[in-house]
Coordinates of C-alpha atoms in Angstrom, one line a residue:
X1057 CA 0.0 0.0 0.0
X1058 CA 1.2 3.5 -0.8
X1059 CA 0.7 6.3 1.6
X1060 CA -1.0 8.3 -1.2
X1061 CA -1.3 8.2 -4.9
X1062 CA -2.2 11.0 -7.3
X1063 CA -3.3 10.0 -10.8
X1064 CA -3.6 12.6 -13.6
X1065 CA -5.3 11.5 -16.8
X1066 CA -4.6 13.6 -20.0
X1067 CA -8.2 13.4 -21.2
X1068 CA -8.2 16.3 -23.7
X1069 CA -4.7 17.7 -24.0
X1070 CA -4.0 21.4 -24.5
X1071 CA -4.9 24.1 -27.0
X1072 CA -1.3 25.4 -26.9
X1073 CA 2.0 24.1 -28.1
X1074 CA 4.4 26.0 -25.8
X1075 CA 8.1 25.9 -26.6
X1076 CA 9.0 25.8 -22.9
X1077 CA 6.6 23.0 -22.0
X1078 CA 8.5 20.5 -19.8
X1079 CA 5.8 17.9 -20.4
X1080 CA 6.4 17.9 -24.1
X1081 CA 4.0 17.9 -27.0
X1082 CA 1.7 15.0 -27.9
X1083 CA -1.6 14.7 -29.8
X1084 CA -4.8 15.7 -27.9
X1085 CA -7.1 13.0 -26.8
X1086 CA -10.9 12.8 -26.4
X1087 CA -11.5 10.5 -23.4
X1088 CA -14.7 10.0 -21.5
X1089 CA -15.8 10.2 -17.9
X1090 CA -15.9 6.4 -17.9
X1091 CA -12.2 6.4 -18.8
X1092 CA -11.6 8.5 -15.8
X1093 CA -13.6 6.2 -13.6
X1094 CA -11.6 3.2 -15.0
X1095 CA -8.3 4.8 -14.1
X1096 CA -9.4 5.7 -10.6
X1097 CA -10.7 2.2 -9.9
X1098 CA -7.5 0.6 -11.1
X1099 CA -5.4 2.5 -8.6
X1100 CA -7.8 2.6 -5.7
X1101 CA -6.9 -0.7 -4.1
X1102 CA -3.3 0.4 -3.6
X1103 CA -3.8 3.4 -1.3
X1104 CA -6.3 4.8 1.2
X1105 CA -5.5 8.3 -0.1
X1106 CA -6.3 8.6 -3.8
X1107 CA -6.4 11.9 -5.7
X1108 CA -7.8 12.0 -9.2
X1109 CA -7.3 14.7 -11.8
X1110 CA -8.7 14.8 -15.4
X1111 CA -5.7 16.7 -16.8
X1112 CA -1.9 17.2 -16.7
X1113 CA -1.6 19.6 -19.5
X1114 CA -4.3 22.3 -19.6
X1115 CA -7.0 22.2 -16.9
X1116 CA -10.7 22.9 -17.7
X1117 CA -9.9 23.0 -21.5
X1118 CA -13.0 21.2 -22.7
X1119 CA -16.7 21.7 -22.0
X1120 CA -18.1 19.8 -19.1
X1121 CA -15.2 21.0 -16.8
X1122 CA -17.6 21.6 -13.9
X1123 CA -19.0 18.1 -14.0
X1124 CA -15.5 16.6 -14.4
X1125 CA -14.3 18.6 -11.4
X1126 CA -17.1 17.1 -9.3
X1127 CA -16.4 13.7 -10.7
X1128 CA -12.7 14.0 -9.7
X1129 CA -13.8 15.0 -6.2
X1130 CA -16.1 12.1 -5.9
X1131 CA -13.4 9.6 -7.2
X1132 CA -10.8 11.0 -4.7
X1133 CA -10.4 10.2 -1.0
X1134 CA -9.0 13.7 -0.7
X1135 CA -10.6 17.0 -1.4
X1136 CA -8.2 19.2 -3.3
X1137 CA -8.3 22.9 -4.0
X1138 CA -8.3 24.0 -7.6
X1139 CA -4.7 24.4 -8.8
X1140 CA -3.6 28.0 -9.3
X1141 CA -3.4 27.0 -13.0
X1142 CA -6.2 27.9 -15.3
X1143 CA -7.2 27.7 -18.9
X1144 CA -6.6 31.0 -20.6
X1145 CA -8.2 29.6 -23.7
X1146 CA -11.4 29.1 -21.8
X1147 CA -11.5 32.2 -19.6
X1148 CA -11.8 34.5 -22.7
X1149 CA -14.5 32.3 -24.3
X1150 CA -16.6 31.2 -21.3
X1151 CA -18.1 34.0 -19.1
X1152 CA -19.0 31.5 -16.4
X1153 CA -15.5 30.2 -16.0
X1154 CA -13.9 32.9 -13.8
X1155 CA -17.0 33.0 -11.7
X1156 CA -16.8 29.3 -11.2
X1157 CA -13.1 29.5 -10.2
X1158 CA -14.0 32.2 -7.7
X1159 CA -16.8 30.1 -6.3
X1160 CA -14.2 27.3 -5.6
X1161 CA -12.2 29.8 -3.5
X1162 CA -9.4 30.4 -6.0
X1163 CA -7.5 33.5 -5.0
X1164 CA -4.6 33.5 -7.5
X1165 CA -4.1 32.3 -11.0
X1166 CA -0.9 31.9 -12.9
X1167 CA -0.4 33.2 -16.5
X1168 CA 2.6 32.9 -18.7
X1169 CA 4.3 35.5 -20.9
X1170 CA 7.4 35.3 -23.0
X1171 CA 7.6 39.0 -24.0
X1172 CA 5.5 41.1 -26.2
X1173 CA 2.7 39.9 -28.6
X1174 CA 5.0 38.4 -31.3
X1175 CA 7.2 36.5 -28.8
X1176 CA 4.3 35.3 -26.6
X1177 CA 2.3 34.1 -29.6
X1178 CA 5.3 32.3 -31.0
X1179 CA 6.3 30.6 -27.8
X1180 CA 2.7 29.7 -26.8
X1181 CA 2.3 28.2 -30.3
X1182 CA -1.0 30.0 -30.9
X1183 CA -2.1 33.2 -32.5
X1184 CA -3.6 35.9 -30.2
X1185 CA -2.2 34.2 -27.1
X1186 CA -0.8 37.5 -25.9
X1187 CA -4.0 39.4 -26.3
X1188 CA -6.0 36.7 -24.7
X1189 CA -3.6 36.7 -21.7
X1190 CA -4.2 40.5 -21.3
X1191 CA -7.9 39.8 -21.5
X1192 CA -7.6 37.1 -18.9
X1193 CA -5.9 39.5 -16.5
X1194 CA -8.8 41.8 -16.7
X1195 CA -11.4 39.0 -16.2
X1196 CA -9.5 37.7 -13.2
X1197 CA -9.4 41.1 -11.6
X1198 CA -13.1 41.6 -12.2
X1199 CA -13.7 38.4 -10.2
X1200 CA -11.2 39.3 -7.5
X1201 CA -8.6 36.7 -8.4
X1202 CA -5.1 38.0 -8.3
X1203 CA -3.0 37.3 -11.4
X1204 CA 0.4 35.7 -10.9
X1205 CA 2.5 36.3 -14.0
X1206 CA 5.5 34.1 -14.8
X1207 CA 8.0 34.8 -17.6
X1208 CA 10.3 32.3 -19.1
X1209 CA 13.6 33.9 -20.2
X1210 CA 16.3 32.8 -22.6
X1211 CA 18.6 34.6 -25.0
X1212 CA 15.9 35.0 -27.5
X1213 CA 13.3 36.5 -25.1
X1214 CA 15.3 38.4 -22.4
X1215 CA 15.4 41.6 -24.4
X1216 CA 11.6 41.6 -24.3
X1217 CA 11.5 42.2 -20.5
X1218 CA 11.2 46.0 -20.8
X1219 CA 8.0 45.4 -22.7
X1220 CA 6.6 43.3 -19.9
X1221 CA 7.6 45.8 -17.3
X1222 CA 5.7 48.5 -19.3
X1223 CA 2.7 46.2 -19.5
X1224 CA 2.6 45.6 -15.7
X1225 CA 2.9 49.4 -15.1
X1226 CA 0.2 50.2 -17.5
X1227 CA -2.2 47.8 -15.9
X1228 CA -1.6 49.0 -12.3
X1229 CA -1.7 45.4 -11.1
X1230 CA -0.4 46.0 -7.6
X1231 CA -3.0 48.7 -6.8
X1232 CA -5.9 46.8 -8.4
X1233 CA -5.1 43.6 -6.5
X1234 CA -4.8 45.5 -3.2
X1235 CA -8.2 47.0 -3.8
X1236 CA -9.9 43.7 -3.1
X1237 CA -7.4 42.4 -0.5
X1238 CA -5.4 40.4 -3.0
X1239 CA -1.7 40.6 -3.9
X1240 CA -0.1 40.7 -7.4
X1241 CA 2.9 38.6 -7.9
X1242 CA 5.4 38.1 -10.7
X1243 CA 8.5 36.0 -11.3
X1244 CA 10.8 35.0 -14.1
X1245 CA 13.1 32.1 -14.5
X1246 CA 14.6 29.9 -17.3
X1247 CA 12.6 26.8 -16.6
X1248 CA 13.8 23.3 -16.5
X1249 CA 15.5 21.6 -19.4
X1250 CA 13.2 18.7 -20.3
X1251 CA 10.4 18.2 -22.7
X1252 CA 10.1 21.0 -25.2
X1253 CA 12.4 23.2 -23.2
X1254 CA 15.3 20.9 -23.7
X1255 CA 15.2 22.0 -27.4
X1256 CA 16.1 25.5 -26.2
X1257 CA 19.3 24.4 -24.4
X1258 CA 21.5 26.3 -26.9
X1259 CA 19.8 29.6 -25.9
X1260 CA 19.6 29.2 -22.1
X1261 CA 20.6 32.3 -20.2
X1262 CA 24.2 32.7 -19.1
X1263 CA 25.4 35.0 -16.2
X1264 CA 25.8 38.1 -18.2
X1265 CA 22.2 38.0 -19.3
X1266 CA 21.0 38.5 -15.8
X1267 CA 22.2 42.1 -16.0
X1268 CA 19.5 42.8 -18.6
X1269 CA 16.7 42.1 -16.2
X1270 CA 14.9 45.4 -15.2
X1271 CA 15.3 46.1 -11.5
X1272 CA 11.5 46.1 -10.8
X1273 CA 11.2 42.6 -12.3
X1274 CA 14.2 41.5 -10.2
X1275 CA 12.5 42.8 -7.1
X1276 CA 9.2 40.9 -7.9
X1277 CA 11.1 37.7 -8.6
X1278 CA 13.2 37.9 -5.4
X1279 CA 10.0 38.4 -3.3
X1280 CA 8.3 35.4 -5.0
X1281 CA 11.2 33.0 -4.4
X1282 CA 12.1 34.6 -1.0
X1283 CA 15.7 35.1 -2.2
X1284 CA 18.1 38.0 -1.8
X1285 CA 20.1 37.6 -5.1
X1286 CA 18.8 37.0 -8.6
X1287 CA 21.7 34.6 -9.2
X1288 CA 20.2 32.3 -6.6
X1289 CA 17.0 32.1 -8.7
X1290 CA 18.8 31.1 -11.9
X1291 CA 21.3 28.7 -10.2
X1292 CA 24.8 27.8 -11.2
X1293 CA 26.6 27.5 -14.5
X1294 CA 26.8 24.1 -16.1
X1295 CA 30.5 24.3 -15.7
X1296 CA 30.2 24.8 -12.0
X1297 CA 27.7 22.0 -11.7
X1298 CA 29.9 19.7 -13.8
X1299 CA 32.9 20.3 -11.6
X1300 CA 30.8 19.6 -8.5
X1301 CA 28.9 16.5 -9.7
X1302 CA 31.8 14.9 -11.5
X1303 CA 32.9 13.8 -8.1
X1304 CA 29.5 12.5 -7.0
X1305 CA 29.4 8.7 -7.1
X1306 CA 25.9 8.4 -5.8
X1307 CA 22.9 6.7 -7.4
X1308 CA 19.3 7.5 -6.8
X1309 CA 15.9 5.8 -6.4
X1310 CA 12.8 7.6 -7.7
X1311 CA 10.4 5.4 -5.8
X1312 CA 8.2 7.2 -3.4
X1313 CA 5.4 6.3 -0.9
X1314 CA 3.4 9.2 -2.4
X1315 CA 3.8 8.9 -6.1
X1316 CA 2.1 10.9 -8.8
X1317 CA 1.4 9.2 -12.1
X1318 CA 0.7 10.7 -15.5
X1319 CA -1.6 8.6 -17.8
X1320 CA -1.7 9.7 -21.4
X1321 CA -4.7 9.5 -23.8
X1322 CA -3.6 5.9 -24.7
X1323 CA -3.4 4.8 -21.1
X1324 CA 0.4 4.7 -21.0
X1325 CA 1.6 5.4 -17.5
X1326 CA 4.7 7.5 -16.4
X1327 CA 5.9 8.7 -13.0
X1328 CA 5.7 12.5 -12.6
X1329 CA 9.4 13.1 -12.4
X1330 CA 10.3 14.7 -15.7
X1331 CA 8.7 14.7 -19.2
X1332 CA 6.7 11.6 -20.0
X1333 CA 9.1 9.9 -22.4
X1334 CA 9.9 6.3 -23.4
X1335 CA 12.6 5.9 -20.9
X1336 CA 10.1 6.5 -18.1
X1337 CA 7.4 4.3 -19.4
X1338 CA 5.9 2.0 -16.8
X1339 CA 3.4 0.1 -18.8
X1340 CA -0.1 0.5 -20.3
X1341 CA -3.1 0.3 -18.1
X1342 CA -5.3 -1.4 -20.7
X1343 CA -2.8 -4.0 -22.0
X1344 CA -0.4 -4.7 -19.1
X1345 CA -2.5 -4.0 -16.0
X1346 CA -2.0 -2.1 -12.8
X1347 CA 0.0 -4.8 -11.0
X1348 CA 2.7 -4.8 -13.6
X1349 CA 2.8 -1.0 -13.7
X1350 CA 3.2 -0.6 -10.0
X1351 CA 5.8 -3.4 -9.9
X1352 CA 7.8 -1.7 -12.6
X1353 CA 7.6 1.5 -10.6
X1354 CA 8.5 0.0 -7.2
X1355 CA 11.3 -2.2 -8.6
X1356 CA 12.7 0.7 -10.8
X1357 CA 12.2 -1.2 -14.0
X1358 CA 11.7 1.7 -16.3
X1359 CA 14.8 2.4 -18.3
X1360 CA 15.4 5.8 -16.6
X1361 CA 14.8 4.5 -13.1
X1362 CA 17.0 1.5 -13.6
X1363 CA 19.8 3.6 -15.0
X1364 CA 19.7 6.1 -12.1
X1365 CA 19.6 3.3 -9.6
X1366 CA 22.8 1.7 -11.0
X1367 CA 24.9 4.3 -12.8
X1368 CA 26.9 6.7 -10.6
X1369 CA 26.0 10.3 -11.2
X1370 CA 29.6 11.1 -12.0
X1371 CA 29.4 8.7 -15.0
X1372 CA 26.3 10.4 -16.3
X1373 CA 27.9 13.8 -16.0
X1374 CA 31.1 12.7 -17.7
X1375 CA 29.1 11.2 -20.6
X1376 CA 26.6 14.0 -21.2
X1377 CA 27.7 17.2 -19.4
X1378 CA 29.6 20.1 -20.9
X1379 CA 32.5 21.1 -18.7
X1380 CA 32.8 24.6 -20.3
X1381 CA 29.2 25.6 -20.6
X1382 CA 28.1 28.8 -18.9
X1383 CA 24.4 28.0 -19.2
X1384 CA 22.5 28.5 -15.9
X1385 CA 20.7 25.6 -14.2
X1386 CA 19.0 24.6 -11.0
X1387 CA 20.9 21.6 -9.8
X1388 CA 18.0 19.2 -9.8
X1389 CA 17.0 20.4 -13.3
X1390 CA 20.5 19.8 -14.5
X1391 CA 20.5 16.2 -13.2
X1392 CA 17.1 15.5 -14.9
X1393 CA 18.5 17.0 -18.2
X1394 CA 21.5 14.7 -18.1
X1395 CA 19.5 11.7 -17.1
X1396 CA 17.2 12.1 -20.1
X1397 CA 20.1 12.6 -22.4
X1398 CA 21.9 9.6 -21.1
X1399 CA 18.9 7.4 -21.6
X1400 CA 18.7 8.4 -25.2
X1401 CA 22.3 7.8 -26.1

């Protein structure tokens, strides 16, 4: 028995194709409520604390989202709050959506920008994404939900930051959130380096890029992460991490008593560690069954789990790292990046 299990079924996918998406791109599905019930009942015997979600890409994307929310609640032993992630696509098309989010007690909602209109549309993978995000901000404020804006930066987008600073100033977000007792928040970072974002490795920020960040955006970001230096947010250079980890002979188990599993539209199951990819495949719920899947997980039989359990980290670093790279990484993100590369070699 597991202490808890969370299962996330990708029922409908996502309207976007974001270039930064750590989950990666895959075709959208069209699953049914019975499919969701099927998944829940397969995992239920293995924990007394089951949490069920009908998405792991874009929440509330398709019609019937209210009914699916209630269904997820009924299938779960826990009663979760709505994530501070919302569907921008829906909020500008469905006048009831923001009201419903507010009725659930949502106080903050996260939105993602990459710069001005052209960059944001390009990186979101959808025309009019920028204008819809600006509309979404207004709709959230009308419903007394504070926007939390995140910005992903790389060498292609960092020069767009003054445009974002100007947008924030023009919208008077701090004052408007305070007017209903809320708090505006903002942060920027480079993101992890898996899924689609791994393809942007070549343009990851390096230390000199941090000097281009407007001071106000630095202040917002430090407050969000409770840090004192922007360098702490962006991590160390790959060179520094290489020099540290090349001496690390440890291995690692990814088995947890509180696992989260991603199930795609074809019922393939992956642990929520990094992007759902072949190296992390645990089995198919329809064809191999839950017992095989959980055995593969607990015995570290996926390619990636088995590799990390047996190959010293220093060997992974020596094989896949760049000892001269100045690209900035969080340490955990860097290890995941090297792990995924090593599994594909």
